[in-house]
mmCIF file of C-alpha atoms in Angstrom:
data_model
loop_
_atom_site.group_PDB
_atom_site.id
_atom_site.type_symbol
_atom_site.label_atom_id
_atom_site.label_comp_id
_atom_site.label_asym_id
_atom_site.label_seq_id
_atom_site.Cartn_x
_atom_site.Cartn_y
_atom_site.Cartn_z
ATOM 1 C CA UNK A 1 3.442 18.240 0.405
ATOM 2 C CA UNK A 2 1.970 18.989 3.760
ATOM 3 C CA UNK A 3 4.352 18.840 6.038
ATOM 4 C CA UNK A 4 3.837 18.775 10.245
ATOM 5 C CA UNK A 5 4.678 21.140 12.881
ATOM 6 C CA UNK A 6 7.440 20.818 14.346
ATOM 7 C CA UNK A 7 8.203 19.239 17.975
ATOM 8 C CA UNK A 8 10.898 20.136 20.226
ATOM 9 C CA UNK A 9 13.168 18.364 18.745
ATOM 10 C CA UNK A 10 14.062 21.118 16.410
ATOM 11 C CA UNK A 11 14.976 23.275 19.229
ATOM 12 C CA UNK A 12 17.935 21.364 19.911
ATOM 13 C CA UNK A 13 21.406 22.352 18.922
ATOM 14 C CA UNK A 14 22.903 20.912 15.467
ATOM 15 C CA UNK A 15 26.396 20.624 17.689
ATOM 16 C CA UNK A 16 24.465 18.639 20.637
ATOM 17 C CA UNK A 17 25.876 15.031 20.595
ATOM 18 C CA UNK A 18 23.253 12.751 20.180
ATOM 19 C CA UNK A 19 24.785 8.717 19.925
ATOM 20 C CA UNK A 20 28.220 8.773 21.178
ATOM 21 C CA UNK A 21 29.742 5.475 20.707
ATOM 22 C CA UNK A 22 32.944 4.393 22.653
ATOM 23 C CA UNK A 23 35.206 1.073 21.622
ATOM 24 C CA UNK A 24 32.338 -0.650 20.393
ATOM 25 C CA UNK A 25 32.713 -4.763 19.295
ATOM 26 C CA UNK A 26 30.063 -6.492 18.174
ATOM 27 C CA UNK A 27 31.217 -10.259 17.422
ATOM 28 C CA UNK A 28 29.447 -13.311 16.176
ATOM 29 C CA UNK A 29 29.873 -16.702 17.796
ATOM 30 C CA UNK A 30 29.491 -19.566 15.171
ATOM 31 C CA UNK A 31 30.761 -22.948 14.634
ATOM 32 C CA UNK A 32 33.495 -21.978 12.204
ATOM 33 C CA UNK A 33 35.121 -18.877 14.626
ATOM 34 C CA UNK A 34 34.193 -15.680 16.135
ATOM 35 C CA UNK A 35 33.464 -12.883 13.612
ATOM 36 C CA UNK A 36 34.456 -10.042 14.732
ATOM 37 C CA UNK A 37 31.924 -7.611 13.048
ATOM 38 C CA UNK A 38 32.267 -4.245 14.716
ATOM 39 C CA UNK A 39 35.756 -4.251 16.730
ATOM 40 C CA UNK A 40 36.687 -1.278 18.476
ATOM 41 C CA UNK A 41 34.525 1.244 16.678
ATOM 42 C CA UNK A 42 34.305 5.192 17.816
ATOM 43 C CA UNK A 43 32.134 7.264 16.484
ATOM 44 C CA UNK A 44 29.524 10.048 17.378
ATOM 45 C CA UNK A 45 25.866 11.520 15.530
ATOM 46 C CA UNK A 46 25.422 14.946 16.246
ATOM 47 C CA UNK A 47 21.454 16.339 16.551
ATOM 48 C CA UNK A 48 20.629 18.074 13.087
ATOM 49 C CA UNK A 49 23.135 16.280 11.165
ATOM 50 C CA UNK A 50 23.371 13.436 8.395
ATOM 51 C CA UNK A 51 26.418 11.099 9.162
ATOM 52 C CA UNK A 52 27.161 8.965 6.115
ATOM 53 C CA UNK A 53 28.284 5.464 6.803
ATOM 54 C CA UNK A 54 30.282 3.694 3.671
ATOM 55 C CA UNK A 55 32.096 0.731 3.161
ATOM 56 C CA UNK A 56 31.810 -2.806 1.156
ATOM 57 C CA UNK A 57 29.363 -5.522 2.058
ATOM 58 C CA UNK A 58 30.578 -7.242 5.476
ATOM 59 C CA UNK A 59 32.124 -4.658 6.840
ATOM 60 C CA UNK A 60 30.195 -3.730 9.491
ATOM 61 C CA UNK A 61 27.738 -1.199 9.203
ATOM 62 C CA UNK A 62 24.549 -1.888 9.247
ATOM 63 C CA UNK A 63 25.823 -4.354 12.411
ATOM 64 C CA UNK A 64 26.878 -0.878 14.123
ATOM 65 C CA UNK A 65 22.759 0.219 13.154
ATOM 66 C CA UNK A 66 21.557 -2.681 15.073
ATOM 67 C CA UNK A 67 23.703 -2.569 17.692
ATOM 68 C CA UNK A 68 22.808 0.544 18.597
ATOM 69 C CA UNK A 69 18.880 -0.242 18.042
ATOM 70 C CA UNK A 70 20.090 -3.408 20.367
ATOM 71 C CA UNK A 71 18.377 -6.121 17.218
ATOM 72 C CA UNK A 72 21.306 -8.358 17.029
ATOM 73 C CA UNK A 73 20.502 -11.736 16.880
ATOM 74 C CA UNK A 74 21.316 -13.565 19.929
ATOM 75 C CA UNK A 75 23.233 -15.243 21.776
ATOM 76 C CA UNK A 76 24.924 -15.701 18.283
ATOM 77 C CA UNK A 77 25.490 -12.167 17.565
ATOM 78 C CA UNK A 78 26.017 -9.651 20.878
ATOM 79 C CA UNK A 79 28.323 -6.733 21.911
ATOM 80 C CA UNK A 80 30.945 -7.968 24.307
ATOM 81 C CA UNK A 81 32.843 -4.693 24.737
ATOM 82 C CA UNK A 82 31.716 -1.025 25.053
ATOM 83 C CA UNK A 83 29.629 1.746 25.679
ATOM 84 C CA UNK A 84 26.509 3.470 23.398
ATOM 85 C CA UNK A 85 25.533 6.529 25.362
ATOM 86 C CA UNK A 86 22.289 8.398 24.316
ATOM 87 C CA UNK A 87 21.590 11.751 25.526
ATOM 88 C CA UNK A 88 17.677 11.705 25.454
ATOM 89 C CA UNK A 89 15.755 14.987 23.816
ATOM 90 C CA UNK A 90 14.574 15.450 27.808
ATOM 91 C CA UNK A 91 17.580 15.560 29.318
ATOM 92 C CA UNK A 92 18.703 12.223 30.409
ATOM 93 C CA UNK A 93 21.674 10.279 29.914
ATOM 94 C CA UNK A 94 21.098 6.229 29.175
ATOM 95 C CA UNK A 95 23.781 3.675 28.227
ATOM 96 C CA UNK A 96 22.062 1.326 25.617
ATOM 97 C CA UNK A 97 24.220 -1.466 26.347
ATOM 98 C CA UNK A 98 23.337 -1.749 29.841
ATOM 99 C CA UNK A 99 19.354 -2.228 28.852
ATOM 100 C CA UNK A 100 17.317 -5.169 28.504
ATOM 101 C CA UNK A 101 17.098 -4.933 24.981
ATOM 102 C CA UNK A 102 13.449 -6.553 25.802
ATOM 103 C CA UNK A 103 12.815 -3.801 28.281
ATOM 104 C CA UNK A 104 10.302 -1.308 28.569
ATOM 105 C CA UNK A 105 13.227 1.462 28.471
ATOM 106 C CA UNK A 106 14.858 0.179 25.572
ATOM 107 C CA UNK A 107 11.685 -0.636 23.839
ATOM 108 C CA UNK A 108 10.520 3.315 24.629
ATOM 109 C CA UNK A 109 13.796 4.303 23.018
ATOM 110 C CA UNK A 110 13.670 2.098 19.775
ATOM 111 C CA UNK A 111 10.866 3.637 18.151
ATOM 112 C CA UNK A 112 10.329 6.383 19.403
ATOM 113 C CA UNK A 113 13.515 8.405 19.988
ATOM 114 C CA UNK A 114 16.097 6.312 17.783
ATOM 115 C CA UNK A 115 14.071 4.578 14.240
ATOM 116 C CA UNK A 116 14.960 2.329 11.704
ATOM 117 C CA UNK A 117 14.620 2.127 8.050
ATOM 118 C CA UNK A 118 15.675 -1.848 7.053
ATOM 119 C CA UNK A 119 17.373 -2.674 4.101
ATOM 120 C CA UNK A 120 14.381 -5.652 3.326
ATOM 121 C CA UNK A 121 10.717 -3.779 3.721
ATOM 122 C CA UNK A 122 9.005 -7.232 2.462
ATOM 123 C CA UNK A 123 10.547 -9.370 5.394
ATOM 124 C CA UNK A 124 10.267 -6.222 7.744
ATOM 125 C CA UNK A 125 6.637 -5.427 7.503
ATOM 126 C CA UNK A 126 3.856 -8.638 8.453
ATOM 127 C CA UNK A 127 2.168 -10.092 5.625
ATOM 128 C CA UNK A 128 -0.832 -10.860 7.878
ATOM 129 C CA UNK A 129 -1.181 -6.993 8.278
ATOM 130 C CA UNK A 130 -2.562 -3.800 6.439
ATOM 131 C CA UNK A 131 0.103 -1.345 6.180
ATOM 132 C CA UNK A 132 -1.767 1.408 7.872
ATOM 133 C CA UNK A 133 -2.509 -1.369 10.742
ATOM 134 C CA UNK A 134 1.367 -1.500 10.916
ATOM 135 C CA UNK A 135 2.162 2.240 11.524
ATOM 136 C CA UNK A 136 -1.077 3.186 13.413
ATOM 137 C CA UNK A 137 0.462 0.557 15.863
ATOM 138 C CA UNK A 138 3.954 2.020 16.288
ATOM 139 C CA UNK A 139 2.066 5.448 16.768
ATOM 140 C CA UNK A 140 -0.096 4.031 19.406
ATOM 141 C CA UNK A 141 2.637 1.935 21.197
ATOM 142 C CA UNK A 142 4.734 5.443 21.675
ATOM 143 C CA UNK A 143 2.096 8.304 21.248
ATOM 144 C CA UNK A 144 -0.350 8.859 23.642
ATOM 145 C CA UNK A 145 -3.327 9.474 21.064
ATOM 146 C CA UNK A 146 -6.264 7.611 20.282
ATOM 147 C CA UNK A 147 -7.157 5.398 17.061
ATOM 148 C CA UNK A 148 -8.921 8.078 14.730
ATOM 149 C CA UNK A 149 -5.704 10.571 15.961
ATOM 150 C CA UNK A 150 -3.149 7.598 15.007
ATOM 151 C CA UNK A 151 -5.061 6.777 11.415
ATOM 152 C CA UNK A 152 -4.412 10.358 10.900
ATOM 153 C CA UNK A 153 -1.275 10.761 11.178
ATOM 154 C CA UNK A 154 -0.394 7.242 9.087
ATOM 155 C CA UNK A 155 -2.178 8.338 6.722
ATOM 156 C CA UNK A 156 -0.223 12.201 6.580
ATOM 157 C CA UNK A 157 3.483 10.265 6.784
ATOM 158 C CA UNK A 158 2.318 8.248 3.990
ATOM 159 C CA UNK A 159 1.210 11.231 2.198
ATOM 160 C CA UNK A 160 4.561 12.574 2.985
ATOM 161 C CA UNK A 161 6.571 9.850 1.395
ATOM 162 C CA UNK A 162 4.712 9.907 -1.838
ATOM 163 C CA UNK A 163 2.848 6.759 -1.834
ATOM 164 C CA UNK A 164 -0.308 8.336 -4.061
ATOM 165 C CA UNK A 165 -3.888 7.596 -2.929
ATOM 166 C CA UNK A 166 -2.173 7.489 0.761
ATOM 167 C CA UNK A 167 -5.963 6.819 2.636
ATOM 168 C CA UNK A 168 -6.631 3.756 0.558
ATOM 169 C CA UNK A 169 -3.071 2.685 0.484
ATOM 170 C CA UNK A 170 -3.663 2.513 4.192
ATOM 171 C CA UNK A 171 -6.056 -0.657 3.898
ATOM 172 C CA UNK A 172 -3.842 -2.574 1.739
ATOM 173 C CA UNK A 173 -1.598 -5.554 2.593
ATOM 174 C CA UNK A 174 2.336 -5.353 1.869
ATOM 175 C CA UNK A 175 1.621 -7.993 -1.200
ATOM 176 C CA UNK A 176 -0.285 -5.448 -2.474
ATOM 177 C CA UNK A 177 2.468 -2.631 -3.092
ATOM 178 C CA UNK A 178 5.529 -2.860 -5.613
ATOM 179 C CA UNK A 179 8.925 -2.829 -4.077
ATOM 180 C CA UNK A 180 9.190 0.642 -4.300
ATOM 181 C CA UNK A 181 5.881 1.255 -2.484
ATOM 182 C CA UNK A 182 7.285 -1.050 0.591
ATOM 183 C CA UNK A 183 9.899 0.625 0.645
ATOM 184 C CA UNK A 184 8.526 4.083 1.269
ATOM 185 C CA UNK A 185 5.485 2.612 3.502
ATOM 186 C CA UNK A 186 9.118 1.872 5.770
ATOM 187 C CA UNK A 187 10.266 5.251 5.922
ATOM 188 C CA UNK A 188 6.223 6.177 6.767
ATOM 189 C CA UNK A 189 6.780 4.244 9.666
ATOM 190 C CA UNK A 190 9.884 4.770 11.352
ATOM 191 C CA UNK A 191 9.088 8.860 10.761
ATOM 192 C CA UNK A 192 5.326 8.249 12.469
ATOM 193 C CA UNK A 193 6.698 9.061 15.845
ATOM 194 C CA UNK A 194 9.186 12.169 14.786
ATOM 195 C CA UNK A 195 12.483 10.467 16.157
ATOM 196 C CA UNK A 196 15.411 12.235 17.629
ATOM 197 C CA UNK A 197 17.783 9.470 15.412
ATOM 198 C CA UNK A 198 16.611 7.998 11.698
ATOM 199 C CA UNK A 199 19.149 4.638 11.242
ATOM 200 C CA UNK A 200 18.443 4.683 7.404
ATOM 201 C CA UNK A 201 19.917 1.337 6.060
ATOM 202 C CA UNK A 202 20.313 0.927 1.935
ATOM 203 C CA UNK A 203 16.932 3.477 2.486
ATOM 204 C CA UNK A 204 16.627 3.702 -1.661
ATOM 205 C CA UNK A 205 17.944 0.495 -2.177
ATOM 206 C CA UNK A 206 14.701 -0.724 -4.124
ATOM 207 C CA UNK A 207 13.404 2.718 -5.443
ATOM 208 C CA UNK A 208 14.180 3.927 -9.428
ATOM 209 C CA UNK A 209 16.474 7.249 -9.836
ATOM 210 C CA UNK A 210 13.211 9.280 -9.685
ATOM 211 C CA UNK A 211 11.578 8.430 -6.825
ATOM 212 C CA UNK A 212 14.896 7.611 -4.887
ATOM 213 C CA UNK A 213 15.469 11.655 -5.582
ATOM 214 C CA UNK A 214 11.992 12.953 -4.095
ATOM 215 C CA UNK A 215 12.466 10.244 -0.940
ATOM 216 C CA UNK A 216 16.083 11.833 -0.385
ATOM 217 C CA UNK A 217 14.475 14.963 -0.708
ATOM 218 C CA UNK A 218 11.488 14.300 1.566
ATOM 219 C CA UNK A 219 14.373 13.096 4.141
ATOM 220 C CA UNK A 220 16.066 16.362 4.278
ATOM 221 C CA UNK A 221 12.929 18.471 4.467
ATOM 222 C CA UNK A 222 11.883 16.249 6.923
ATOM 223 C CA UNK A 223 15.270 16.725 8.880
ATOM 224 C CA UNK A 224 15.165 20.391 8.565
ATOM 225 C CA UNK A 225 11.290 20.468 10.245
ATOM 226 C CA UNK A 226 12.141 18.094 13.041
ATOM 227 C CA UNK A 227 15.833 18.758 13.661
ATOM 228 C CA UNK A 228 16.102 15.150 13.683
ATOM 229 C CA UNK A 229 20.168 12.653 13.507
ATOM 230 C CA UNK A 230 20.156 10.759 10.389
ATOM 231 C CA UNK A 231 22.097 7.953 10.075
ATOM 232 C CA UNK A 232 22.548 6.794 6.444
ATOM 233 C CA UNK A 233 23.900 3.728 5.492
ATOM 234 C CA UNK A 234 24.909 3.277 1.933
ATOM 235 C CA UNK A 235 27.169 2.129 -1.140
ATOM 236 C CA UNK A 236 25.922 4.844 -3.000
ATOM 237 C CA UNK A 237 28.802 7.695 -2.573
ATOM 238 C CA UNK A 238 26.554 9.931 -4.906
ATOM 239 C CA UNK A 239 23.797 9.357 -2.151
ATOM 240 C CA UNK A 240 26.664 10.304 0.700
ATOM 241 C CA UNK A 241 27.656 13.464 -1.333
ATOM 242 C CA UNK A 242 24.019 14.649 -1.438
ATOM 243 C CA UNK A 243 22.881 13.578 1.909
ATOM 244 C CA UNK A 244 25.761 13.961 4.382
ATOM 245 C CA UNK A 245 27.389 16.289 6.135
ATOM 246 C CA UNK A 246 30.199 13.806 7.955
ATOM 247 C CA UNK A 247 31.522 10.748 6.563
ATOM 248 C CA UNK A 248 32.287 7.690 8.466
ATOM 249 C CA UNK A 249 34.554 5.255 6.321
ATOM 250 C CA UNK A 250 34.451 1.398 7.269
ATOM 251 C CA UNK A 251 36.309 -1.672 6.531
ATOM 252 C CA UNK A 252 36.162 -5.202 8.404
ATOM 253 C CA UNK A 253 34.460 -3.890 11.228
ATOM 254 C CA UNK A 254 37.055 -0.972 12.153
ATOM 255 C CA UNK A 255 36.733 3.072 11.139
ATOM 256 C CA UNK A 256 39.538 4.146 8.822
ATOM 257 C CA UNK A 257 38.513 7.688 8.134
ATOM 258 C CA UNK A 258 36.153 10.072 9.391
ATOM 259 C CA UNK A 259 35.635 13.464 8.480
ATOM 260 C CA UNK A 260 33.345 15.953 7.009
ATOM 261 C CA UNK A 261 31.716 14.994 3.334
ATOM 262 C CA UNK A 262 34.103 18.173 1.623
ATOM 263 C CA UNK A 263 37.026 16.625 3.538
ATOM 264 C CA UNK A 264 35.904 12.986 2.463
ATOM 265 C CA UNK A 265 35.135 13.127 -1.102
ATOM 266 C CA UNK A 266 38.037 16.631 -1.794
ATOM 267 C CA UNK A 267 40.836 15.308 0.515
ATOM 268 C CA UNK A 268 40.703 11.901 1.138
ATOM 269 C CA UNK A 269 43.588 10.370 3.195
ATOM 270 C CA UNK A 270 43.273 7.100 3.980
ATOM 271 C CA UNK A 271 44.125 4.344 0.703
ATOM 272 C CA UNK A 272 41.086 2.777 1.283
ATOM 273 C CA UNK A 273 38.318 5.667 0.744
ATOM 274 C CA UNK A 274 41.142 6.903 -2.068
ATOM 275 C CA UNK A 275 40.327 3.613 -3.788
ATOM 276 C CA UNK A 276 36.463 4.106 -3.088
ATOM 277 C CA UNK A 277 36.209 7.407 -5.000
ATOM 278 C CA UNK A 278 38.323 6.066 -7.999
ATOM 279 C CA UNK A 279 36.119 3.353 -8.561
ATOM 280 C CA UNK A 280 33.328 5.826 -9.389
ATOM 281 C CA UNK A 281 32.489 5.906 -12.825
ATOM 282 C CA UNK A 282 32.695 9.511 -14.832
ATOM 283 C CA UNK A 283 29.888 9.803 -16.926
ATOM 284 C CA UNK A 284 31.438 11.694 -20.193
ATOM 285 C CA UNK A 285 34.646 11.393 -19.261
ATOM 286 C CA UNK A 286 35.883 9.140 -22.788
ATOM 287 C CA UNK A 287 38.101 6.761 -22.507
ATOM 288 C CA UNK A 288 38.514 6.859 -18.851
ATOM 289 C CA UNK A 289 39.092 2.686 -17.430
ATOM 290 C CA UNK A 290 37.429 2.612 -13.782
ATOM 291 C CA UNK A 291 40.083 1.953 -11.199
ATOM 292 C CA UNK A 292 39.039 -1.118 -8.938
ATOM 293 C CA UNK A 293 40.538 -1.888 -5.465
ATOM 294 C CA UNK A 294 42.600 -4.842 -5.700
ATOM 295 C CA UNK A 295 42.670 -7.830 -4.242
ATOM 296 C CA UNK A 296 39.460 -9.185 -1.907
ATOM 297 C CA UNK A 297 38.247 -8.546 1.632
ATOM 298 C CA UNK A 298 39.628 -10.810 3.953
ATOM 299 C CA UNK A 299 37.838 -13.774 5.678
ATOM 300 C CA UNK A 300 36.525 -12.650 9.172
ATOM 301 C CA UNK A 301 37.520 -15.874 10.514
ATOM 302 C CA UNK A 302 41.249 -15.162 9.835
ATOM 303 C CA UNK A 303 41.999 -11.205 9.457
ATOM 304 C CA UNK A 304 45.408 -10.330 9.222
ATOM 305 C CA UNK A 305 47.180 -9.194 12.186
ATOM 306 C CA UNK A 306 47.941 -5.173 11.154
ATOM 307 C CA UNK A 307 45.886 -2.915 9.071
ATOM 308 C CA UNK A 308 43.312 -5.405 7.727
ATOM 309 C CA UNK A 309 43.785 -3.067 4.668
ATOM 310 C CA UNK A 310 47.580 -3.482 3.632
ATOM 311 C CA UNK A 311 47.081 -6.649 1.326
ATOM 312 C CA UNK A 312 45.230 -4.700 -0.946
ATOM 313 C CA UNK A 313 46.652 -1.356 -0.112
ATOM 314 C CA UNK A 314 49.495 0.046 -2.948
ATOM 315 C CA UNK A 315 51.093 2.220 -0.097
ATOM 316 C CA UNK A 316 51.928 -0.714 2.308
ATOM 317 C CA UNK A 317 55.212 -0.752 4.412
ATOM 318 C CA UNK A 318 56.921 -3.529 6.138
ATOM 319 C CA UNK A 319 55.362 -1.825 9.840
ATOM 320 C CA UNK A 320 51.613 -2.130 8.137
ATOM 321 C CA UNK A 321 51.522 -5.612 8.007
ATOM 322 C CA UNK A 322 52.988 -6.418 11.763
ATOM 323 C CA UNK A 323 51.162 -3.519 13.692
ATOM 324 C CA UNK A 324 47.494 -1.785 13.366
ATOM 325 C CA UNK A 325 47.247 1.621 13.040
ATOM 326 C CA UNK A 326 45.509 3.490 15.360
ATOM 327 C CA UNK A 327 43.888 6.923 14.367
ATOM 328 C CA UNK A 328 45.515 9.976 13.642
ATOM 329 C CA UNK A 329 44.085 13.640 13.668
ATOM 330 C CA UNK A 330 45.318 15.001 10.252
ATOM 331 C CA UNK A 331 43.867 18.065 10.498
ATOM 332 C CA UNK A 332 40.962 19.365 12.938
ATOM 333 C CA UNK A 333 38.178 16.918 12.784
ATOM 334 C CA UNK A 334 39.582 14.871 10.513
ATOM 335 C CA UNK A 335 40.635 11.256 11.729
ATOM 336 C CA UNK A 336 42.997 8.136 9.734
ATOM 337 C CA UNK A 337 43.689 4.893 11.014
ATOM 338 C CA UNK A 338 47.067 4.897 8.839
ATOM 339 C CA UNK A 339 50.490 4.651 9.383
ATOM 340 C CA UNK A 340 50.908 7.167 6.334
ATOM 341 C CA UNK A 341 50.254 9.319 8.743
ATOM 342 C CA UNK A 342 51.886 8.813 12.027
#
């Protein structure tokens, strides 16, 4: 696999902070209530490094992605509290929530420095468009090259994602790949313009075990040339163990652990993430019954008022249900929103 030189984004330091996120709340305004999708969330991305974002469905990651990216839908859906600083490859220092998220700066950002791999690559890329028309544009929006230089280098990212016969793939429509194909013609994309930050959402969502292996893979070798911040969003804790190096733990909307993926998956403190790794099936393990996490997620119109976690949590106390945790350091690095632990 040819692979491309290197920019000078591999010079930077793995410990350099990259996304720094500070009491973020992202809530939704509807008829029926205010859903409170991301409420109070910390969290940093370091440059070099894959942070791995887990949690059910609903509780608030891939909202976190796009608020960052600034792509929530409003004036339903906006971020009423917080700060998302991003310390730019250059030098500067830029607040994201303080953009126009229709802005030139914010539209030089997204794109270019901070990309996005979306969960749904058939309503993400336009019908009415070849695929190589689609990434020769994003290259051209953020690279100053010409056409024949842009056509180039779709054609080499496609080539780099495994998409076989890239140059005539590159006159096709979307209708005209499998899912899988889409999927990778995505991740062709949002690498075009070698960002500082890849937001990878459910990346291998529609890819089979082989090909999701080579696209992981191509991610890390790709991370390793560029020095680029991945972001990966997933329910796939075998896809967490093999990609990340921190773990970010979610549920409705709040963090409950973070640490590094050893810490995570070897010494997991909170009940929540305890619950997540005994619900993974053992292959060959006989006679082993998986070990579910009771009970449901709650209704974001009416979460409960302390941990949002003790109706289903087997450790509760009295003090869990009346008060929210907030996070405790455990150990070096390692941070539990749990009263277990106060």
């Amino acid at each position: 696999m040819a692979m491309p030189e290197p920019n000078a984004t591999a010079k930077k330091s793995t410990q350099e902070t990259l996304i720094e996120v500070q009491n973020l709340k992202s809530h939704f305004f509807t008829e029926s209530g205010v859903v409170k999708a991301v409420d109070g969330l910390n969290m940093s991305i370091k440059s070099g490094r894959v942070l791995g974002v887990v949690g059910e469905s609903g509780c608030g990651k891939s909202i976190t992605a796009q608020s960052i990216m600034r792509l929530l839908p409003e004036p339903q859906g906006r971020i009423v509290e917080g700060k998302i600083t991003f310390y730019a490859p250059d030098g500067e220092v830029v607040d994201i929530t303080s953009l126009d998220r229709h802005g030139k700066k914010m539209r030089s950002i997204r794109g270019q420095h901070i990309a996005m791999i979306f969960q749904e690559p058939m309503t993400s890329l336009n019908p009415v468009f070849t695929i190589g028309n689609q990434i020769t544009e994003t290259i051209l929006l953020h690279q100053n090259v010409d056409k024949a230089t842009a056509k180039k280098r779709a054609i080499e990212v496609l080539e780099q994602v495994d998409i076989p016969q890239a140059e005539r793939r590159f006159y096709e429509y979307p209708h005209q790949m499998s899912g899988g194909q889409r999927q990778r013609a995505m991740i062709a994309m949002a690498l075009s313009c070698n960002p500082s930050l890849l937001i990878a959402d459910e990346p291998t969502t529609a890819l089979d075990v082989t090909i999701q292996a080579r696209m992981l893979r191509t991610m890390r070798e790709l991370q390793d040339v560029y020095g680029m911040a991945i972001m990966m969003i997933t329910h796939d804790l075998g896809v967490i163990g093999r990609m990340a190096d921190d773990v970010l733990v979610m549920y409705v909307g709040k963090k409950v652990e973070e640490s590094s993926v050893r810490n995570v998956f070897y010494n997991p403190k909170h009940p929540y993430t305890q619950g997540l790794l005994k619900s993974i099936p053992i292959i060959g393990l006989k006679g082993a019954r998986l070990s579910p996490i009771a009970g449901t997620v709650p209704s974001p119109y009416n979460l409960p008022k302390g941990c949002k976690f003790a109706e289903r949590c087997p450790k509760r106390m009295d003090h869990c249900i009346e008060n929210e945790p907030p996070e405790f350091e455990v150990e070096p690095g390692h941070l539990v929103a749990c009263w277990l632990y106060e």
